[in-house]
Amino acid sequence: MARAHADEVDADSRFPLEAINALKANGLLSCSVAETAGGLGISLSELSRIARKLGSCCSSTGAIFAMHHGQLMSIDRRGTSERLRSLVDECVAHQLLLASSTSEVGLGGDPLASTCAVHRDGDHFTLTKNAPVISYAQYADAILVTARRDEDAAQHDQVLVVCRKNALELEQTSEWDVLGLRGTCSPGFMLNARGPVEDILDDYGILSSTTTLPVTHILFASVWLGIADGAIAKAALAVRRAARKSPSQTPPSALRLAELLAQHQQFVSLVAHCASEYERCADDHEHLTSTSFVLMMNNLKVSAATLVTDLLIKSLNICGIAGYRNNDELSLGRMVRDALSASIMVNNDRLLGNNAQMVRAFRG
Ligand SMILES: Cc1cc2nc3c(=O)[nH]c(=O)nc-3n(C[C@H](O)[C@H](O)[C@H](O)COP(=O)(O)OP(=O)(O)OC[C@H]3O[C@@H](n4cnc5c(N)ncnc54)[C@H](O)[C@@H]3O)c2cc1C
């Protein structure tokens, strides 16, 4: 389903409705929730394999799947209020779709800082955020929004606010006319929300380092791996075609493919290792907040973003003009454009800058 509509979703910059409905029909928007709570109880490694498969078919669908589960797992693992527990139940029963708003106009892409603040009035809150990008906001049942704890809090003293569709106003402030991941439908919005304070998850810094950030990095890396899988399949087809033309000679592109497969193998191992490492220590709060774990997750994001771009450009070189054309079986245009988003959605330089600060006192 995702593959069948991927080119049209990209060309029209439209939400991949058919693929998301298919995920819903198969319970895949709540598959990470425990079986005892009505989900499918699948592990992060299995979630990663689904994200990879989706990435190879339609990167926009894969990206939506990754962002949604990053948010759902955050509520499921860390939400304690009755309302947040019942939101997880609703996600299972009605396959709700959750979006995320961390970026803010004026602050750039630092997810761990906000200028907007929660305004509390008794048991209720109001929140206004000028968001430059919110993916699939108009299709989501709730948006999880980072903000300062209150008007007096520092930029890094953040909470995560569940803003439900029925108490949310979105005024679109920009168009989503972009290079890749066009099906995520991610324009800017002025967001106004209200709700009960039980919908606020405290201490976003800890929530992010222990759940949101590792899960999102692992699932996005899986989607990018899927894009690389798709591109390499086309490169392999190009090599087979070349080999058929001159059976007595190994085509020069076969050497490039061999080189590509070695790099792809590193990519596969990287993603699998990080997913199983998170599973192993998912309840070890001390380890998840340690410098070595934060470095590992930042390194995963930076390495995966670099690998996918490199593998796509190398696949394009193997496919040649056929890959460059937009109307060939070997066309790579959409995949190359989608892959280029990897290094800028949370900029690699930002993460490397954070790592540079952490490694000043690192002992290995
Ligand atoms: C397809 C897609 C979907 C997205 N969906 C969402 C979404 O749903 N919700 C959401 O909140 N966001 C989303 N984002 C992320 C978000 O839009 C961008 O990452 C964010 O707005 C950053 O924008 P920027 O590039 O201007 O910012 P910056 O991160 O500020 O980067 C701009 C430049 O400044 C440099 N820079 C800035 N600060 C530092 C630093 N401290 N160290 C080193 N270099 C620095 C960077 O290297 C870069 O060159 C999405 C992004 C994409 C591509």
Coordinates of C-alpha atoms and ligand atoms in Angstrom, one line a residue:
M1 CA 0.0 0.0 0.0
A2 CA 2.8 2.5 1.0
R3 CA 4.8 1.7 -2.1
A4 CA 1.9 1.9 -4.5
H5 CA 1.2 5.5 -3.6
A6 CA 4.7 6.7 -2.7
D7 CA 5.4 8.6 -6.0
E8 CA 2.0 10.3 -6.0
V9 CA 2.3 11.3 -2.3
D10 CA 5.7 12.9 -3.2
A11 CA 4.5 14.5 -6.4
D12 CA 1.3 16.0 -4.8
S13 CA 3.0 16.7 -1.4
R14 CA 0.0 14.9 0.2
F15 CA -0.5 12.9 3.4
P16 CA -0.1 9.1 2.7
L17 CA -3.7 8.4 3.8
E18 CA -3.9 4.9 2.3
A19 CA -0.7 3.7 4.0
I20 CA -1.6 5.2 7.4
N21 CA -5.1 3.7 7.2
A22 CA -3.5 0.3 6.4
L23 CA -1.3 0.7 9.5
K24 CA -4.4 1.6 11.6
A25 CA -6.3 -1.4 10.2
N26 CA -3.5 -3.7 11.4
G27 CA -3.2 -2.2 14.8
L28 CA 0.3 -0.9 13.9
L29 CA -0.2 2.6 15.5
S30 CA -0.4 1.0 18.9
C31 CA 1.8 -2.1 18.3
S32 CA 4.5 -0.9 20.8
V33 CA 1.9 -0.9 23.7
A34 CA 2.0 -4.0 25.9
E35 CA -0.4 -6.9 25.1
T36 CA -1.9 -6.6 28.5
A37 CA -2.9 -3.1 27.6
G38 CA -4.4 -4.1 24.3
G39 CA -1.4 -3.5 22.0
L40 CA 0.8 -6.0 20.2
G41 CA 3.6 -5.8 22.7
I42 CA 6.3 -5.7 20.0
S43 CA 9.9 -4.8 20.9
L44 CA 11.8 -1.8 19.7
S45 CA 13.9 -4.0 17.4
E46 CA 10.7 -5.2 15.8
L47 CA 9.4 -1.7 15.6
S48 CA 12.7 -0.8 13.9
R49 CA 12.2 -3.5 11.3
I50 CA 8.7 -2.2 10.5
A51 CA 10.1 1.4 10.2
R52 CA 12.9 0.1 7.9
K53 CA 10.4 -1.7 5.7
L54 CA 8.1 1.4 5.5
G55 CA 11.2 3.6 4.7
S56 CA 12.0 1.4 1.7
C57 CA 8.5 1.7 0.4
C58 CA 7.5 5.3 1.2
S59 CA 9.8 7.4 3.4
S60 CA 7.1 9.8 4.4
T61 CA 5.0 7.0 5.8
G62 CA 8.1 5.7 7.6
A63 CA 8.8 9.1 9.1
I64 CA 5.2 9.5 10.3
F65 CA 5.4 6.0 11.9
A66 CA 8.8 6.9 13.6
M67 CA 7.5 10.3 14.9
H68 CA 4.2 8.8 16.2
H69 CA 5.8 5.9 18.1
G70 CA 8.4 8.3 19.6
Q71 CA 5.5 10.2 21.1
L72 CA 3.3 7.2 22.0
M73 CA 6.2 5.4 23.8
S74 CA 6.9 8.6 25.8
I75 CA 3.4 8.7 27.1
D76 CA 3.1 5.0 27.6
R77 CA 6.4 4.7 29.4
R78 CA 6.4 7.9 31.4
G79 CA 2.8 9.2 31.6
T80 CA 1.4 8.5 35.1
S81 CA -1.8 10.6 35.3
E82 CA -5.1 8.8 34.8
R83 CA -5.8 11.0 31.8
L84 CA -2.5 10.0 30.1
R85 CA -3.1 6.3 30.9
S86 CA -6.5 6.6 29.3
L87 CA -5.0 8.3 26.3
V88 CA -2.8 5.2 25.7
D89 CA -6.1 3.1 25.9
E90 CA -7.7 5.4 23.3
C91 CA -4.6 5.1 21.1
V92 CA -5.1 1.3 21.2
A93 CA -8.9 1.4 20.7
H94 CA -9.1 4.1 18.0
Q95 CA -5.5 4.0 16.5
L96 CA -5.0 7.7 17.3
L97 CA -2.1 9.5 15.5
L98 CA 0.2 11.6 17.6
A99 CA 2.4 14.5 16.3
S100 CA 5.3 16.4 17.8
S101 CA 6.2 20.1 18.2
T102 CA 9.6 20.8 19.6
S103 CA 11.0 23.4 17.1
E104 CA 10.1 27.0 17.7
V105 CA 10.4 30.1 15.6
G106 CA 13.5 32.1 16.9
L107 CA 15.1 29.1 18.5
G108 CA 15.9 26.9 15.6
G109 CA 16.1 23.1 16.0
D110 CA 17.2 22.7 19.6
P111 CA 14.6 20.3 21.0
L112 CA 15.8 20.9 24.5
A113 CA 15.0 24.6 24.7
S114 CA 11.7 26.6 24.5
T115 CA 10.6 30.2 24.7
C116 CA 6.9 29.5 24.8
A117 CA 5.6 28.7 28.3
V118 CA 2.7 26.9 29.9
H119 CA 0.2 29.3 31.5
R120 CA -1.5 27.6 34.5
D121 CA -4.9 28.7 35.9
G122 CA -6.0 26.4 38.6
D123 CA -6.5 22.9 37.2
H124 CA -6.1 24.1 33.6
F125 CA -3.4 25.3 31.2
T126 CA -3.2 27.4 28.1
L127 CA -0.3 27.3 25.7
T128 CA 0.7 29.3 22.6
K129 CA 3.6 28.2 20.4
N130 CA 4.9 29.6 17.1
A131 CA 6.1 26.4 15.4
P132 CA 8.0 26.6 12.1
V133 CA 7.3 22.9 11.3
I134 CA 4.8 20.4 12.6
S135 CA 4.5 17.2 10.6
Y136 CA 1.0 16.0 9.8
A137 CA -0.5 18.4 12.3
Q138 CA -3.8 18.6 10.5
Y139 CA -4.2 14.8 10.5
A140 CA -3.1 14.2 14.1
D141 CA -5.5 13.4 17.0
A142 CA -3.1 15.1 19.5
I143 CA 0.2 17.1 19.3
L144 CA 2.8 16.7 22.0
V145 CA 4.3 20.1 22.5
T146 CA 7.5 21.2 24.4
A147 CA 7.3 24.4 26.4
R148 CA 8.8 26.0 29.5
R149 CA 7.3 24.8 32.7
D150 CA 5.8 28.3 33.4
E151 CA 6.5 31.9 32.6
D152 CA 9.3 32.2 35.1
A153 CA 11.1 29.0 34.0
A154 CA 14.5 28.9 32.1
Q155 CA 14.6 27.9 28.4
H156 CA 15.8 24.3 29.3
D157 CA 13.2 23.8 32.1
Q158 CA 10.7 22.1 29.8
V159 CA 7.6 20.0 30.1
L160 CA 5.7 18.1 27.4
V161 CA 2.1 19.1 26.9
V162 CA -0.4 16.8 25.3
C163 CA -2.6 19.1 23.2
R164 CA -5.7 17.3 22.1
K165 CA -7.4 18.0 18.8
N166 CA -10.7 19.0 20.4
A167 CA -9.0 21.8 22.4
L168 CA -6.4 22.9 19.8
E169 CA -6.4 25.7 17.3
L170 CA -3.9 25.7 14.4
E171 CA -3.3 28.7 12.3
Q172 CA -1.1 27.8 9.3
T173 CA 1.8 30.3 8.9
S174 CA 3.8 28.8 6.0
E175 CA 3.5 26.4 3.0
W176 CA 5.2 23.0 2.9
D177 CA 6.9 23.2 -0.5
V178 CA 10.1 21.3 0.1
L179 CA 12.7 19.0 -1.4
G180 CA 11.8 15.7 0.3
L181 CA 9.6 13.9 2.8
R182 CA 6.9 15.9 1.2
G183 CA 4.2 13.5 2.4
T184 CA 4.8 14.4 6.0
C185 CA 2.8 17.6 5.3
S186 CA 4.8 19.8 7.7
P187 CA 4.1 23.5 7.4
G188 CA 4.4 26.1 10.2
F189 CA 1.6 26.8 12.6
M190 CA 0.6 29.3 15.4
L191 CA -0.6 26.7 17.9
N192 CA -3.1 27.6 20.6
A193 CA -4.1 24.9 23.1
R194 CA -5.9 24.5 26.4
G195 CA -6.6 21.5 28.7
P196 CA -6.4 20.1 32.2
V197 CA -2.9 20.1 33.8
E198 CA -3.0 16.3 34.1
D199 CA -2.1 16.4 30.4
I200 CA 1.4 17.8 31.2
L201 CA 4.4 15.5 31.5
D202 CA 7.0 17.0 33.8
D203 CA 10.7 17.2 33.2
Y204 CA 11.0 16.9 29.5
G205 CA 14.8 16.8 29.8
I206 CA 14.7 13.4 31.5
L207 CA 11.7 12.2 29.4
S208 CA 13.6 13.0 26.3
S209 CA 16.9 11.4 27.2
T210 CA 15.3 8.2 28.5
T211 CA 12.6 7.7 25.9
T212 CA 11.7 10.3 23.2
L213 CA 15.1 11.0 21.9
P214 CA 16.5 7.4 21.8
V215 CA 13.3 5.9 20.4
T216 CA 13.0 8.6 17.7
H217 CA 16.7 8.4 16.7
I218 CA 16.5 4.6 16.4
L219 CA 13.3 4.6 14.4
F220 CA 14.4 7.5 12.1
A221 CA 17.7 5.7 11.5
S222 CA 15.6 2.6 10.6
V223 CA 13.6 4.6 8.1
W224 CA 16.8 6.0 6.5
L225 CA 18.2 2.4 6.4
G226 CA 15.0 1.5 4.6
I227 CA 15.6 4.3 2.0
A228 CA 19.2 2.9 1.6
D229 CA 17.7 -0.7 1.1
G230 CA 15.5 0.6 -1.7
A231 CA 18.3 2.5 -3.4
I232 CA 20.7 -0.5 -3.2
A233 CA 18.1 -2.8 -4.7
K234 CA 18.0 -0.4 -7.7
A235 CA 21.8 -0.3 -7.9
A236 CA 21.9 -4.1 -7.8
L237 CA 19.4 -4.2 -10.7
A238 CA 21.6 -1.8 -12.7
V239 CA 24.6 -4.0 -12.1
R240 CA 22.7 -7.1 -13.2
R241 CA 21.6 -5.3 -16.4
A242 CA 25.2 -4.3 -17.1
A243 CA 26.4 -7.9 -16.5
R244 CA 23.8 -9.3 -18.9
K245 CA 25.0 -7.0 -21.6
S246 CA 28.6 -8.3 -21.4
P247 CA 28.5 -11.7 -19.7
S248 CA 32.2 -12.3 -20.1
Q249 CA 33.2 -9.2 -18.1
T250 CA 32.5 -8.1 -14.5
P251 CA 31.0 -4.6 -15.0
P252 CA 33.0 -1.8 -13.3
S253 CA 29.8 -0.9 -11.4
A254 CA 30.0 -4.3 -9.6
L255 CA 33.0 -3.1 -7.7
R256 CA 31.1 0.0 -6.6
L257 CA 28.2 -2.2 -5.5
A258 CA 30.5 -4.4 -3.5
E259 CA 31.8 -1.3 -1.8
L260 CA 28.3 -0.1 -1.2
L261 CA 27.2 -3.4 0.4
A262 CA 30.1 -3.3 2.9
Q263 CA 28.9 0.2 4.0
H264 CA 25.3 -1.0 4.1
Q265 CA 26.3 -3.9 6.3
Q266 CA 27.8 -1.4 8.8
F267 CA 24.5 0.6 8.7
V268 CA 22.4 -2.5 9.4
S269 CA 24.7 -3.5 12.4
L270 CA 24.6 0.1 13.7
V271 CA 20.8 0.3 13.8
A272 CA 20.3 -3.3 15.2
H273 CA 22.9 -2.7 17.9
C274 CA 21.4 0.6 19.1
A275 CA 17.9 -0.9 19.1
S276 CA 19.0 -3.9 21.2
E277 CA 21.1 -1.8 23.5
Y278 CA 18.1 0.4 24.2
E279 CA 15.9 -2.6 24.9
R280 CA 18.6 -4.0 27.2
C281 CA 18.7 -0.9 29.4
A282 CA 15.2 0.6 28.8
D283 CA 14.5 0.6 32.6
D284 CA 18.0 1.5 33.7
H285 CA 17.5 5.2 34.3
E286 CA 21.1 5.8 35.4
H287 CA 22.5 4.2 32.2
L288 CA 20.0 6.0 29.9
T289 CA 21.1 9.4 31.4
S290 CA 24.8 8.6 31.3
T291 CA 27.2 10.5 29.0
S292 CA 28.1 7.3 27.1
F293 CA 24.5 6.5 26.3
V294 CA 23.6 10.0 25.1
L295 CA 26.8 10.0 23.0
M296 CA 25.7 6.7 21.5
M297 CA 22.3 7.9 20.5
N298 CA 23.7 11.2 19.1
N299 CA 26.3 9.2 17.2
L300 CA 23.6 6.9 15.8
K301 CA 21.7 9.9 14.4
V302 CA 24.7 11.6 12.9
S303 CA 26.2 8.4 11.5
A304 CA 22.9 7.1 10.1
A305 CA 22.2 10.5 8.4
T306 CA 25.7 10.5 6.9
L307 CA 25.5 6.9 5.7
V308 CA 22.1 7.3 4.1
T309 CA 23.2 10.3 2.1
D310 CA 26.4 8.6 1.1
L311 CA 24.7 5.4 0.0
L312 CA 22.1 7.2 -2.0
I313 CA 24.7 9.2 -3.9
K314 CA 26.8 6.1 -4.6
S315 CA 23.6 4.2 -5.7
L316 CA 22.9 7.1 -8.1
N317 CA 26.4 6.9 -9.6
I318 CA 25.9 3.1 -10.2
C319 CA 22.4 3.6 -11.8
G320 CA 23.7 6.5 -13.9
I321 CA 21.3 8.4 -16.1
A322 CA 18.6 5.9 -15.5
G323 CA 18.7 6.7 -11.8
Y324 CA 18.8 10.4 -12.6
R325 CA 15.7 10.2 -14.8
N326 CA 12.3 10.7 -13.1
N327 CA 10.6 8.2 -15.3
D328 CA 12.7 5.0 -15.2
E329 CA 12.5 1.8 -13.2
L330 CA 15.8 2.8 -11.7
S331 CA 14.8 6.4 -10.8
L332 CA 16.3 7.5 -7.5
G333 CA 15.1 11.2 -7.4
R334 CA 12.5 10.8 -4.6
M335 CA 14.7 8.7 -2.4
V336 CA 17.7 11.0 -2.8
R337 CA 15.6 14.0 -1.9
D338 CA 14.0 12.2 1.1
A339 CA 17.4 11.1 2.3
L340 CA 18.7 14.7 2.3
S341 CA 16.4 15.5 5.2
A342 CA 18.3 13.3 7.5
S343 CA 21.1 15.6 8.4
I344 CA 19.0 18.7 8.9
M345 CA 16.1 17.5 11.0
V346 CA 17.8 18.2 14.2
N347 CA 21.0 19.4 12.6
N348 CA 24.0 17.0 12.7
D349 CA 26.2 20.0 13.7
R350 CA 24.0 20.6 16.7
L351 CA 24.4 17.0 17.9
L352 CA 28.1 17.0 17.2
G353 CA 28.3 20.4 19.1
N354 CA 26.6 18.7 22.1
N355 CA 28.9 15.7 21.9
A356 CA 31.9 18.0 21.7
Q357 CA 30.9 19.6 25.1
M358 CA 30.4 16.1 26.6
V359 CA 33.6 14.6 25.5
R360 CA 35.8 17.3 27.0
A361 CA 35.9 15.2 30.2
F362 CA 35.2 11.8 28.6
R363 CA 37.4 8.9 29.7
G364 CA 36.1 6.2 27.4
Ligands
LIG1 C1 10.8 16.6 7.0 C2 10.9 17.3 8.3 C3 9.9 17.1 9.3 C4 10.0 17.8 10.5 N1 9.0 17.6 11.4 C5 9.1 18.3 12.6 C6 8.0 18.2 13.5 O1 7.0 17.5 13.3 N2 8.1 18.9 14.7 C7 9.2 19.7 15.0 O2 9.2 20.2 16.0 N3 10.2 19.7 14.1 C8 10.2 19.1 12.9 N4 11.2 19.1 12.0 C9 12.5 19.7 12.5 C10 12.6 21.1 12.3 O3 11.8 21.7 11.5 C11 14.0 21.6 12.1 O4 15.0 20.7 12.5 C12 14.2 22.8 12.8 O5 13.2 23.8 12.6 C13 15.6 23.3 12.6 O6 15.6 24.3 11.7 P1 16.9 25.1 11.3 O7 17.6 24.2 10.3 O8 16.6 26.5 10.9 O9 17.7 25.2 12.6 P2 19.0 25.0 13.3 O10 19.1 23.7 14.0 O11 19.1 26.1 14.2 O12 20.1 24.9 12.2 C14 20.4 26.0 11.4 C15 21.9 26.2 11.2 O13 22.5 26.6 12.4 C16 23.6 25.7 12.8 N5 23.5 25.6 14.3 C17 22.6 26.2 15.0 N6 22.8 26.0 16.3 C18 23.8 25.2 16.4 C19 24.6 24.7 17.5 N7 24.2 24.8 18.7 N8 25.6 23.9 17.2 C20 26.0 23.8 15.9 N9 25.4 24.3 14.9 C21 24.3 25.0 15.1 C22 23.2 24.4 12.1 O14 24.4 23.6 11.8 C23 22.6 24.9 10.8 O15 23.7 25.2 9.9 C24 11.2 18.5 10.8 C25 12.2 18.7 9.8 C26 12.1 18.0 8.6 C27 13.2 18.2 7.6

